[in-house]
Short mmCIF file of C-alpha atoms in Angstrom, two decimals:
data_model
loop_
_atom_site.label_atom_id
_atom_site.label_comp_id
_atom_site.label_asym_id
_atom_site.label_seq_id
_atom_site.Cartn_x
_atom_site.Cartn_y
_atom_site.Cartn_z
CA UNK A 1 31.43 10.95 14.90
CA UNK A 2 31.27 13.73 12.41
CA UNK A 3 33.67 16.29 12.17
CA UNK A 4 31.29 18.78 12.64
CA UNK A 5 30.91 19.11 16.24
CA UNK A 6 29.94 22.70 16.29
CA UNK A 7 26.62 21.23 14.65
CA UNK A 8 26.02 18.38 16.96
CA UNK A 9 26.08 20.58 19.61
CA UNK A 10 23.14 23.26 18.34
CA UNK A 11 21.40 20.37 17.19
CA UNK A 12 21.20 18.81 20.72
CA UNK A 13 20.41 22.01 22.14
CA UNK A 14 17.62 22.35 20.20
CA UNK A 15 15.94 18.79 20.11
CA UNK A 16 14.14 18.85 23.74
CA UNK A 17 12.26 21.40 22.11
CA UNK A 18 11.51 19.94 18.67
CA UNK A 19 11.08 16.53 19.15
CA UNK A 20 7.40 16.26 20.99
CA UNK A 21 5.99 18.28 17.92
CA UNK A 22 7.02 15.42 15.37
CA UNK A 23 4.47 13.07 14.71
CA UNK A 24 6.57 10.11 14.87
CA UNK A 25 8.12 10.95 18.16
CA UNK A 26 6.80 8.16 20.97
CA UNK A 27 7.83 9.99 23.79
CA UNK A 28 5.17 13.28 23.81
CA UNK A 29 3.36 11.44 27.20
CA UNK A 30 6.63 13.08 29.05
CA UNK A 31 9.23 15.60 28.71
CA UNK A 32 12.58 15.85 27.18
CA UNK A 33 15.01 15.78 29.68
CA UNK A 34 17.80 15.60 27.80
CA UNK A 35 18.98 14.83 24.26
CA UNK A 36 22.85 13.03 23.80
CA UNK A 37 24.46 12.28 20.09
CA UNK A 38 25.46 9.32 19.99
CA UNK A 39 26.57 8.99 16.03
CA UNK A 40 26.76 10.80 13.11
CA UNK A 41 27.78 10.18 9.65
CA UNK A 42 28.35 12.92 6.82
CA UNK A 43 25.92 11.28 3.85
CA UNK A 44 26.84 13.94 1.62
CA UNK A 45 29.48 16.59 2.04
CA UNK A 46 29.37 20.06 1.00
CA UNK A 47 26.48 22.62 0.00
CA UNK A 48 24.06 21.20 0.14
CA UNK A 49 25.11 18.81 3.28
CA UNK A 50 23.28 15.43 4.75
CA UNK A 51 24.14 14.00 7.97
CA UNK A 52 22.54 11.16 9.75
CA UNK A 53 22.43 11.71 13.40
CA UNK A 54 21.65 9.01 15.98
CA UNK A 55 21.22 10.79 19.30
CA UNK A 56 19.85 9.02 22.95
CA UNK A 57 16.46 10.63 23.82
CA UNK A 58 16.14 10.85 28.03
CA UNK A 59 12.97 11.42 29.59
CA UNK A 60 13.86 11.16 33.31
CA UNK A 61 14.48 7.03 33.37
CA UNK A 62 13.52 6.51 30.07
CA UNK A 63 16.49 6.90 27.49
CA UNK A 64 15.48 5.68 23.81
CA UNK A 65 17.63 5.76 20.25
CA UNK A 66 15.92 8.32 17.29
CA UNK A 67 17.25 8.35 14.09
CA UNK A 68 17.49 11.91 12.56
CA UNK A 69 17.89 13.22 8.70
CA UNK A 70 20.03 16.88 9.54
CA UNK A 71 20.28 19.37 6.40
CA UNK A 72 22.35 22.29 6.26
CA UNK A 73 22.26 24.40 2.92
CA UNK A 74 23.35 28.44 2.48
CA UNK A 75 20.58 28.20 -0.07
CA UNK A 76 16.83 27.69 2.50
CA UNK A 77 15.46 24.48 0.65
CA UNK A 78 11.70 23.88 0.22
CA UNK A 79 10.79 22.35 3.58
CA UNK A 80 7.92 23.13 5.93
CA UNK A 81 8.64 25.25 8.49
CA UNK A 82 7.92 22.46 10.69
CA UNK A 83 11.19 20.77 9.61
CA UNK A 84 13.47 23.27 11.12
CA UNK A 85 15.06 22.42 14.04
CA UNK A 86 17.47 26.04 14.63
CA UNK A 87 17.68 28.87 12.44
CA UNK A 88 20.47 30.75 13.64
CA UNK A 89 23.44 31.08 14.20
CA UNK A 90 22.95 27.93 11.63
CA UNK A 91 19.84 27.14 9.88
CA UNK A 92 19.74 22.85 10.04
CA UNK A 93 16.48 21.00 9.20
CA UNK A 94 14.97 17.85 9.39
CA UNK A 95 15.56 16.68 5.73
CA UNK A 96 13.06 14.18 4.99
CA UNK A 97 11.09 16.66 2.78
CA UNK A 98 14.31 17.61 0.92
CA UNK A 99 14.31 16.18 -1.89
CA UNK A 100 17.18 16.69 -3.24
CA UNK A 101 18.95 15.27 -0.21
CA UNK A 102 16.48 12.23 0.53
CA UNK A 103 17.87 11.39 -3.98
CA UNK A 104 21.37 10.74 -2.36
CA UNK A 105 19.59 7.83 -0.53
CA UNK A 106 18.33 5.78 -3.09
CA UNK A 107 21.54 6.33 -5.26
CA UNK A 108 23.87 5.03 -2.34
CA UNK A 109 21.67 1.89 -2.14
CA UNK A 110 21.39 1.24 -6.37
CA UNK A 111 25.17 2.14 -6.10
CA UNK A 112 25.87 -0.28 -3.12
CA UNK A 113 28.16 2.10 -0.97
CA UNK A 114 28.72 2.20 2.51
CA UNK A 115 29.43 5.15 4.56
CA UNK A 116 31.23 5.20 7.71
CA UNK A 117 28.97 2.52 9.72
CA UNK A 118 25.63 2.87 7.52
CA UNK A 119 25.34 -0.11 4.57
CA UNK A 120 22.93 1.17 1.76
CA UNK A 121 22.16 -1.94 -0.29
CA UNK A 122 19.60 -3.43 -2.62
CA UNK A 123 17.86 -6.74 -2.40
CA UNK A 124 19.93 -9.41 -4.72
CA UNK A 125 18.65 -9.38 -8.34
CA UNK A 126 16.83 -6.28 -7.92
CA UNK A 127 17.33 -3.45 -10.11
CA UNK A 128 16.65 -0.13 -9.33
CA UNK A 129 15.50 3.07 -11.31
CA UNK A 130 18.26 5.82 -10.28
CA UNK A 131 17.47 9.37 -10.54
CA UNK A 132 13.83 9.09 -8.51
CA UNK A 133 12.95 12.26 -6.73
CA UNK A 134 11.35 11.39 -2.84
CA UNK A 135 8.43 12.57 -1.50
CA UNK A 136 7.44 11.78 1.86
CA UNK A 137 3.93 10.77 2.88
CA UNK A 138 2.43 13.16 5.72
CA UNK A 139 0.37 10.61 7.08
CA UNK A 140 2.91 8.36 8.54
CA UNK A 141 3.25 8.65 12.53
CA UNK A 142 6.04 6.23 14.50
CA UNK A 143 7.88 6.13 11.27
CA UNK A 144 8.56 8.22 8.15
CA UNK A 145 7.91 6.73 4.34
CA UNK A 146 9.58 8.45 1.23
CA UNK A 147 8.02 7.74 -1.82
CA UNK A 148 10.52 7.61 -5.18
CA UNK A 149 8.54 8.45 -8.17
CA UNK A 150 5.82 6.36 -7.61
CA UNK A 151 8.36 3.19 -8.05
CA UNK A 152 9.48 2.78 -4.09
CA UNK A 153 9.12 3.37 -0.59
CA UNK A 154 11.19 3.74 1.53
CA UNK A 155 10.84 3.91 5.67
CA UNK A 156 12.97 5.17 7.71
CA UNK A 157 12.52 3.59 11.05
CA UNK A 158 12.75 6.58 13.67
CA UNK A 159 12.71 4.48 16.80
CA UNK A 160 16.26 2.34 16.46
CA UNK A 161 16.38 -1.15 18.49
CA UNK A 162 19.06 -3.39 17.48
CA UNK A 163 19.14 -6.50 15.81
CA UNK A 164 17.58 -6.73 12.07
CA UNK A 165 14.06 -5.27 12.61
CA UNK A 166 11.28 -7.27 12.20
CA UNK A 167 9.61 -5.63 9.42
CA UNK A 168 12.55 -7.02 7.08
CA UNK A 169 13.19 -10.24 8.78
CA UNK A 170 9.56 -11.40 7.22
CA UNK A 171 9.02 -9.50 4.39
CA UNK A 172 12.57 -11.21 3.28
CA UNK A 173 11.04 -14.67 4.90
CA UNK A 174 7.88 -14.36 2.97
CA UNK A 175 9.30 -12.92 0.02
CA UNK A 176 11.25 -16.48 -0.06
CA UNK A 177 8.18 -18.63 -0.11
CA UNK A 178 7.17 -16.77 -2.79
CA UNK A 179 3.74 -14.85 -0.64
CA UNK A 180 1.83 -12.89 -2.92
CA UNK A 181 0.26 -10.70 -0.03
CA UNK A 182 3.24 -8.07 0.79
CA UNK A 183 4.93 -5.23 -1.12
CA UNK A 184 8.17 -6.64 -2.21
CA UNK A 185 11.58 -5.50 -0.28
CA UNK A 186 14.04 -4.18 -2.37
CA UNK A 187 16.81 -2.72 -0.53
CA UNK A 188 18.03 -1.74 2.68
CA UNK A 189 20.38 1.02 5.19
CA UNK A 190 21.80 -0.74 7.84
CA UNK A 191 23.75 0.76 10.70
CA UNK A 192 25.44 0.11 14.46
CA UNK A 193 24.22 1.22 17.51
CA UNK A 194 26.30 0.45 20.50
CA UNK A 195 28.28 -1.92 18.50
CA UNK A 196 25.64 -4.16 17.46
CA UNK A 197 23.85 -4.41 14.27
CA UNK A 198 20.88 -1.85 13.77
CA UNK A 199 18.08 -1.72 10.53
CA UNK A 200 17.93 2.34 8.98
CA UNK A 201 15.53 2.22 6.46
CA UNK A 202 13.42 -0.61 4.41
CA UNK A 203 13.10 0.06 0.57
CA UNK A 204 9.74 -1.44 -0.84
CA UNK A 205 7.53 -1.95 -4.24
CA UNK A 206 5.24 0.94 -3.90
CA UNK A 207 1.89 0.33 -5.15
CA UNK A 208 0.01 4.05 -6.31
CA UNK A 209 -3.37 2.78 -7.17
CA UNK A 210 -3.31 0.59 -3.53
CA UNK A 211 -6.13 1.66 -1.33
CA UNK A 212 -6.23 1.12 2.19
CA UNK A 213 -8.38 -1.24 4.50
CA UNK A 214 -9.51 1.50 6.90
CA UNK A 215 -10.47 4.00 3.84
CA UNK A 216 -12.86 1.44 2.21
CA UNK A 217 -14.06 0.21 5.52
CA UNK A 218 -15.14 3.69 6.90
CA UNK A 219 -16.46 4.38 2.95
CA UNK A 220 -19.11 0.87 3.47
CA UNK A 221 -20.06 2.50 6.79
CA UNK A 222 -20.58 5.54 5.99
CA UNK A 223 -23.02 4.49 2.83
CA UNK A 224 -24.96 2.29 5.60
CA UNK A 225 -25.08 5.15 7.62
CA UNK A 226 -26.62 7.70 4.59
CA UNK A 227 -29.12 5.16 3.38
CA UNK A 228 -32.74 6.01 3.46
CA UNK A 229 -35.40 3.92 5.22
CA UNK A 230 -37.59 1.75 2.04
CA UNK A 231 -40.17 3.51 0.84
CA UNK A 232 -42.66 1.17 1.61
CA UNK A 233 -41.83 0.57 5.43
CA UNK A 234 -40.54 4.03 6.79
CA UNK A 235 -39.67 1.99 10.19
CA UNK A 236 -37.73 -0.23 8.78
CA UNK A 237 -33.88 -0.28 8.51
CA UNK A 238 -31.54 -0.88 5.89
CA UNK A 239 -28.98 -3.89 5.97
CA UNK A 240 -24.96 -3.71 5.12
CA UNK A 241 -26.16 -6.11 2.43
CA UNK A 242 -28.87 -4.20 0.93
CA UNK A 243 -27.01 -0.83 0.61
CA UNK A 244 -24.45 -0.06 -2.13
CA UNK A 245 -20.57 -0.36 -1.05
CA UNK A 246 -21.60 -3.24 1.10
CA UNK A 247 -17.81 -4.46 2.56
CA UNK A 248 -18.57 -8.24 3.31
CA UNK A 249 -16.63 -9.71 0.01
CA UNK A 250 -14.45 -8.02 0.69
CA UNK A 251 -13.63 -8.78 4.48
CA UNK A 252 -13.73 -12.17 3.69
CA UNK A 253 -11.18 -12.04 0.79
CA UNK A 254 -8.97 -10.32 3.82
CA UNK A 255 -9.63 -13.11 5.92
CA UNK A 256 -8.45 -15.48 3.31
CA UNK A 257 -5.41 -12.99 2.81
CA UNK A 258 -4.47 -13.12 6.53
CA UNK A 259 -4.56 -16.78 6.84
CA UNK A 260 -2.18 -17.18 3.29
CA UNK A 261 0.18 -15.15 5.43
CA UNK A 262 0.25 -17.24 8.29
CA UNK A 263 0.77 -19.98 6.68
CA UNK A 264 3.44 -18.57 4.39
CA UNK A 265 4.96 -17.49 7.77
CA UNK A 266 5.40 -20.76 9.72
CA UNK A 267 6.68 -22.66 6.38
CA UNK A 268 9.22 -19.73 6.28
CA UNK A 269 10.12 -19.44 10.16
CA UNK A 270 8.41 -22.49 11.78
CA UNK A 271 6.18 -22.94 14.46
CA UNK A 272 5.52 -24.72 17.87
CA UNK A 273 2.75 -26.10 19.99
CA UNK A 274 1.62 -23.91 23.15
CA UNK A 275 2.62 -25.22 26.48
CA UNK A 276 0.93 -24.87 29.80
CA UNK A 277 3.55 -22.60 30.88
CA UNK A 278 2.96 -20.46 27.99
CA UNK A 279 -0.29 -20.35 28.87
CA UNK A 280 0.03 -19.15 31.87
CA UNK A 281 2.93 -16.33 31.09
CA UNK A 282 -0.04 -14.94 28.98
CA UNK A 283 -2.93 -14.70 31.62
CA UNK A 284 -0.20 -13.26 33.76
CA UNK A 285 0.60 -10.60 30.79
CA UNK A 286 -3.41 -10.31 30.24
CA UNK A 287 -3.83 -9.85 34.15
CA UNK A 288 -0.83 -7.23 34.70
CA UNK A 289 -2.16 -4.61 31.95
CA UNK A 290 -5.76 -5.09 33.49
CA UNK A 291 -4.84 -3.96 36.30
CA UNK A 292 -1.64 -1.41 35.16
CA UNK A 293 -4.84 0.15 32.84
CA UNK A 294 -7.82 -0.15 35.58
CA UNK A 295 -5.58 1.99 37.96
CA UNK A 296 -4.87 4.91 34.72
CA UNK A 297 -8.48 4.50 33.84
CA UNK A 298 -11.50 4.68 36.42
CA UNK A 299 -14.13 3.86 33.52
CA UNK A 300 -12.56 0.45 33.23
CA UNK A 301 -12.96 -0.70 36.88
CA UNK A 302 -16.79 -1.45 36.97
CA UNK A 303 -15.70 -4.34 33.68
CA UNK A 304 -12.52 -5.57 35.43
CA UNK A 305 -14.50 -9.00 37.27
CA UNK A 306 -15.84 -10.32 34.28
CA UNK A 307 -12.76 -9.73 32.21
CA UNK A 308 -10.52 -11.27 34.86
CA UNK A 309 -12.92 -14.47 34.44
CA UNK A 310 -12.43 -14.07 30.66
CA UNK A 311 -8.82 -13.96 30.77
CA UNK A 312 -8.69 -17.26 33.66
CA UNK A 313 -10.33 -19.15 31.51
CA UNK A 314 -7.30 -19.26 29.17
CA UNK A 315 -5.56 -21.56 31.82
CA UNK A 316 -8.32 -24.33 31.14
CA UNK A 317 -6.88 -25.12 28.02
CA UNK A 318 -4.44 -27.53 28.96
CA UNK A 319 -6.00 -30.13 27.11
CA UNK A 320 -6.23 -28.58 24.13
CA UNK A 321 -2.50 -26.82 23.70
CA UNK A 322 -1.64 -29.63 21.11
CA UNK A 323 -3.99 -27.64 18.70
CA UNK A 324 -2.47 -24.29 19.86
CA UNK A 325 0.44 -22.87 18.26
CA UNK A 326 2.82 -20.21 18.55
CA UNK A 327 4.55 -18.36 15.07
CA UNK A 328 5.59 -15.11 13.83
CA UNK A 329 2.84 -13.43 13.19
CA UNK A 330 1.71 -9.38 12.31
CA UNK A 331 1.77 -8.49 15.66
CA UNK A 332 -0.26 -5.18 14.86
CA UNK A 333 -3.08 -5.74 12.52
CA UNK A 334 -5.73 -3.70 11.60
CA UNK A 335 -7.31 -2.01 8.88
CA UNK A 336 -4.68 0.73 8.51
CA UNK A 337 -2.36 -1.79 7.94
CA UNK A 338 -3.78 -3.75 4.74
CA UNK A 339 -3.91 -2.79 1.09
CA UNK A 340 -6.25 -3.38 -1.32
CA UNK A 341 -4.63 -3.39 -5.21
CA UNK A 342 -6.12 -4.97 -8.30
CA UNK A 343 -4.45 -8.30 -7.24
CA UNK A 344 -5.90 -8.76 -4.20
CA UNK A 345 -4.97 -7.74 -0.41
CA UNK A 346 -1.38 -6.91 0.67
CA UNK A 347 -0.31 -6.87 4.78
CA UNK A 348 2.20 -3.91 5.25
CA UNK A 349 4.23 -3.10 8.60
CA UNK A 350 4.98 -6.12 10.20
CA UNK A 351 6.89 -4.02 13.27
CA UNK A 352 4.28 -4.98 15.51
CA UNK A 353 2.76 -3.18 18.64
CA UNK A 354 4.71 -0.10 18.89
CA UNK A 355 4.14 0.17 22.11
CA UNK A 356 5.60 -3.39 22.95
CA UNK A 357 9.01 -4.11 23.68
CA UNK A 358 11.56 -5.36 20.72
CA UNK A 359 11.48 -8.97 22.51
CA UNK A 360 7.78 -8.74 22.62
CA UNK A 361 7.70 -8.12 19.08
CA UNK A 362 9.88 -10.75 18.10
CA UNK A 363 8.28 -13.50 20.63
CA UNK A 364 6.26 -16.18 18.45
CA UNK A 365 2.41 -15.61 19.38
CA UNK A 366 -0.25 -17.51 18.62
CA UNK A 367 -1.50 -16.24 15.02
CA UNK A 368 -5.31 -15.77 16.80
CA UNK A 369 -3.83 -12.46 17.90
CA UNK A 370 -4.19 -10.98 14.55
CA UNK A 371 -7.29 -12.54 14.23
CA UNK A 372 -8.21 -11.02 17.76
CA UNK A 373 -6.51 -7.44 16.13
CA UNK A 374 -8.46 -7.79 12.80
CA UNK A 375 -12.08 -8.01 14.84
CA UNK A 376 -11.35 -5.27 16.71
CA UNK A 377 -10.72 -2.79 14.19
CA UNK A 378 -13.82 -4.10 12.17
CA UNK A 379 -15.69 -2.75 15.14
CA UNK A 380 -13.89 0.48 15.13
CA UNK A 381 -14.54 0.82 11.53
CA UNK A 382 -18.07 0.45 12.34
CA UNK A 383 -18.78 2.98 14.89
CA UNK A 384 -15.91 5.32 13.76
CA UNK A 385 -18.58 8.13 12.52
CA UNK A 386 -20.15 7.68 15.91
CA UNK A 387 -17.75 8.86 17.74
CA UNK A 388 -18.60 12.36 19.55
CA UNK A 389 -22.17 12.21 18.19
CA UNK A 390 -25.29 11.89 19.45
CA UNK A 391 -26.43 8.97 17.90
CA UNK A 392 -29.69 7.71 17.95
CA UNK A 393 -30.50 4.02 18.36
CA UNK A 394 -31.01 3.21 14.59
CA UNK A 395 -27.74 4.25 14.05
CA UNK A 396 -26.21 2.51 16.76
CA UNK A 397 -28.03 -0.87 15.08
CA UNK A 398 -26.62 -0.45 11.81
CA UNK A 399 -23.05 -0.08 13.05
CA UNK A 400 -22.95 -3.25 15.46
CA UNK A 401 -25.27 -5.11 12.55
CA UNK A 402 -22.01 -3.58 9.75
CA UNK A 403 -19.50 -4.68 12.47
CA UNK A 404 -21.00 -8.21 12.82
CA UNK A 405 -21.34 -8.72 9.46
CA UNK A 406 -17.95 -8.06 8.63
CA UNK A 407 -16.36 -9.70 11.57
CA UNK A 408 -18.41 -12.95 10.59
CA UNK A 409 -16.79 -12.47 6.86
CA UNK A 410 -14.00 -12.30 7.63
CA UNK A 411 -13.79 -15.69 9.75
CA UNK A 412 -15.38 -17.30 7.25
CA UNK A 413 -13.01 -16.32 4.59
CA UNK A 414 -9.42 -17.53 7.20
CA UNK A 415 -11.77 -20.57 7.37
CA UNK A 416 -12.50 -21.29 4.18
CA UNK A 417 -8.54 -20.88 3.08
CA UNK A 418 -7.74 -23.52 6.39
CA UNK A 419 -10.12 -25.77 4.46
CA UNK A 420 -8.39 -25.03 1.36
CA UNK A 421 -5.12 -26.13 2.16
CA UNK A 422 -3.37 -23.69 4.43
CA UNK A 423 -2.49 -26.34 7.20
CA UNK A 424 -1.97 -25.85 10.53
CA UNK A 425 -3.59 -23.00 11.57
CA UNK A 426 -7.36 -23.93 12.09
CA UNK A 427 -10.98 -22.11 11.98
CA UNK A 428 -9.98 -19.34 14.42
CA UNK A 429 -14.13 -19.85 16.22
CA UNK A 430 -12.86 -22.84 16.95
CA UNK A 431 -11.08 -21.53 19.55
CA UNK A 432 -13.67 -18.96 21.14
CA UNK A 433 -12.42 -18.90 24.44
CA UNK A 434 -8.04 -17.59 23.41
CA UNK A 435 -9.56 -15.42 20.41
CA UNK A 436 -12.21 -13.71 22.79
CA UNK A 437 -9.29 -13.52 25.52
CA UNK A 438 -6.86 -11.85 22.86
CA UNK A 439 -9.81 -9.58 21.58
CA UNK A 440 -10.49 -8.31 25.11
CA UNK A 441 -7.10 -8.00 25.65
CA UNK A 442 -6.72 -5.64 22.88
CA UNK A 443 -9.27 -3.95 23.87
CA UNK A 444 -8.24 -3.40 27.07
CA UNK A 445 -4.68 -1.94 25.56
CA UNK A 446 -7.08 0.41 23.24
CA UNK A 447 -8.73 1.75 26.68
CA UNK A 448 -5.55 3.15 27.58
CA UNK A 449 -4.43 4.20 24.35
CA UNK A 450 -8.21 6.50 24.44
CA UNK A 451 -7.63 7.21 27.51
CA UNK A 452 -4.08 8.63 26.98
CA UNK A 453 -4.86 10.55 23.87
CA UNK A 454 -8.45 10.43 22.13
CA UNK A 455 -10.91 10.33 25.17
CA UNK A 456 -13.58 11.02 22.82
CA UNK A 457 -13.33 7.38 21.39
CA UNK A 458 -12.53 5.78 24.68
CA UNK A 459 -16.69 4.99 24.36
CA UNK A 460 -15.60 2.48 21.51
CA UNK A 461 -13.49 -0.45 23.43
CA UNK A 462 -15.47 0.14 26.16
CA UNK A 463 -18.66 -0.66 24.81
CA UNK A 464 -17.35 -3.43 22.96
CA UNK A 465 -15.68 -5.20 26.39
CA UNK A 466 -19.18 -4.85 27.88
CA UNK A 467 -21.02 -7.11 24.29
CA UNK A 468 -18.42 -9.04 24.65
CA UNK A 469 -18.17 -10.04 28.21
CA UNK A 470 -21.95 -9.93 28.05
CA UNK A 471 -22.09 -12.45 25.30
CA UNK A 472 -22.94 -10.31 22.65
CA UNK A 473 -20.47 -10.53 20.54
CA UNK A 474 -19.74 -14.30 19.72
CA UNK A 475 -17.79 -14.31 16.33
#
């Protein structure tokens, strides 16, 4: 611990309050019961001063690890007035925006140091620019990025689970078999938590002129949307293919990306054929958050039969597990979570499902769960400017004829890469009945995600469940 107890106590007093406003707090579906330091460590000493603060986070029977950057300075820095968690009797802020504290970072890992339990370190053979000033990007929810001078980025993971996290574990494994589809790592702040090993922060390659799946996906939509009827047949409706910005190309240079991965992933970590058993511990996990979600979410219920049928029919691949295996995958891809640079498509955040549990995020899954993740956010994409409008049916065509298009794509390009060479992995509509399982069950975990914080878009998964238990959908 510190020696600054004085501080650790204000600061705990304070946090109930302050923590459900940040962003990247998980915990805003309950109150803050109580918050408990657990370690601190003086980063830099003095005026200005840095501590990092671990402290236990209870919500009634829910107690969860946040990491936290604390400034103190006589001087008040240039921070939003969002970052301040007390002002008196001691002013101490969240110092993420500081940046002339969040410099001391990247120094201690260029310079190698440790201090007290916390390991700042760069990646062997890299060199690093010192004297970067941070900036951190507002966007960022579960976690928080710092960018150094357009060189680096570096995350701080707020949400601490021990063990190496998983977003370092395979950007070092792909980094080793040389993949040319992630932001290289270049250094790391490692810590303890209850005695055991814990991941800080993840420095990258930051890539300015990277754009991200999401943004050019809504951008192809939104030109589809805008285009004019042809002159020459009023009635008639333009196609994602005849209208400027179509996305197609690129959605199945992604798809191409995504299978490069996977296959750079099980030479790096390996891989292993599905058994029955695992087939069944996976209709039972499909089953348990139907039902868990149908009782939160009334609007579910009437789709519940035909996507308990959908989800059975998983068990009647027995036959066919010897095609069916299980790898480290993404775990939470969508379009947010791709870049596109002048070299092609990059897969950031490899964390997984924030809202799974660390052993769920580690578990090898079958790599048709991205696949399933990838399809669903296509169909976001598409009826994204829907959403709270009164849309009339041409516009309702054009999005499910954009989201088709793309979804199709996409297959073809993870295809076309199988074919190429990337063994192992297969044409992912080869196995219709586990991708539209996986894609139903994601959508089933985006009903409750609507339901729990965007109702206005809870329309979106639900719509899609009913095409695709219908058989509308059949990419």
């Amino acid at each position: 611990m510190t020696d600054r107890p004085e501080l650790l106590e204000e600061l705990a007093a304070a946090l109930p309050r302050w923590l459900p406003s940040q962003r990247w707090f998980a915990g805003k579906d309950r109150p803050v019961t109580a918050v408990r330091p657990l370690a601190s460590t003086v980063v830099l000493d003095g005026d200005p001063l840095l501590l990092h603060v671990v402290v236990e986070v209870v919500q009634d029977d829910r107690v969860e690890p946040y990491q936290l950057l604390v400034g103190h300075c006589s001087q008040p820095p240039d921070v939003s007035a969002a970052s301040w968690i007390t002002t008196d009797p001691v002013g101490l802020y969240e110092a993420s925006g500081d940046a002339d504290l969040t410099a001391v970072l990247l120094t201690k890992m260029i310079e190698g140091e440790q201090v007290g339990t916390l390991r700042f370190a760069h990646e062997p053979g890299v060199e690093l620019e010192p004297g970067l000033r941070a900036r951190p990007i507002t966007s960022e929810q579960s976690n928080t990025s710092l960018v150094y001078g357009s060189r680096y980025i570096l995350k701080l993971f707020r949400k601490l689970s021990t063990g190496e996290n998983k977003d370092l574990v395979l950007h070092r494994a792909l980094r080793d078999v040389g993949s040319t589809h992630i932001a290289q790592p270049l250094g790391s702040i490692t810590g303890e938590l209850a005695g055991e090993p814990v991941t800080v922060g993840m420095l990258q390659q930051f890539l300015p002129d990277a754009v991200d799946g999401w943004a050019m996906a809504t951008t192809s939509v939104r030109d589809l949307m805008a285009a004019p009827s042809t002159p020459e047949d009023p009635g008639a409706q333009p196609h994602p293919d005849e209208v400027g910005g179509d996305f197609a190309g690129e959605a199945e240079r992604l798809g191409a990306s995504v299978a490069e991965v996977h296959a750079d992933l099980a030479r790096a970590l390996g891989s292993e054929p599905v058994d029955a058993g695992e087939l069944d511990r996976t209709v039972k996990a499909m089953l348990d958050r139907l039902d868990a979600v149908a009782a939160r979410v009334p609007d579910l219920i009437p789709h519940v039969p035909a996507l308990r049928s959908a989800f059975e029919q998983v068990r009647g691949l027995r036959e066919e597990t010897g095609i069916i295996t299980m790898q480290s995958i993404h775990g939470d891809l969508h379009l947010g979570q791709v870049l596109r640079t002048v070299g092609g498509w990059l897969l950031i955040d490899f964390e997984g499902e924030p809202a799974a549990s660390v052993d769920e995020r580690r578990a090898l899954r079958s790599p048709l769960r991205d696949v399933a993740g990838m399809l669903r956010s296509f169909d976001y994409a598409a009826h994204s400017l829907l959403v709270g409008q009164d849309a009339d049916e041409a516009h309702v065509e054009r999005a499910l004829e954009w989201a088709t298009r793309n979804r199709e794509a996409f297959c073809e390009g993870y295809a076309a890469a199988v074919a190429g060479g990337t063994a192992g992995l297969g044409d992912p509509r080869e196995q219709s009945t586990l991708l539209r399982a996986f894609e139903l069950d994601k959508a089933v975990y985006e009903v409750s995600y609507e339901h729990a914080n965007r109702p206005d878009w809870l329309g979106v998964p639900l719509a899609s469940i009913a095409r695709i238990t219908d058989g509308g959908d059949r990419t």
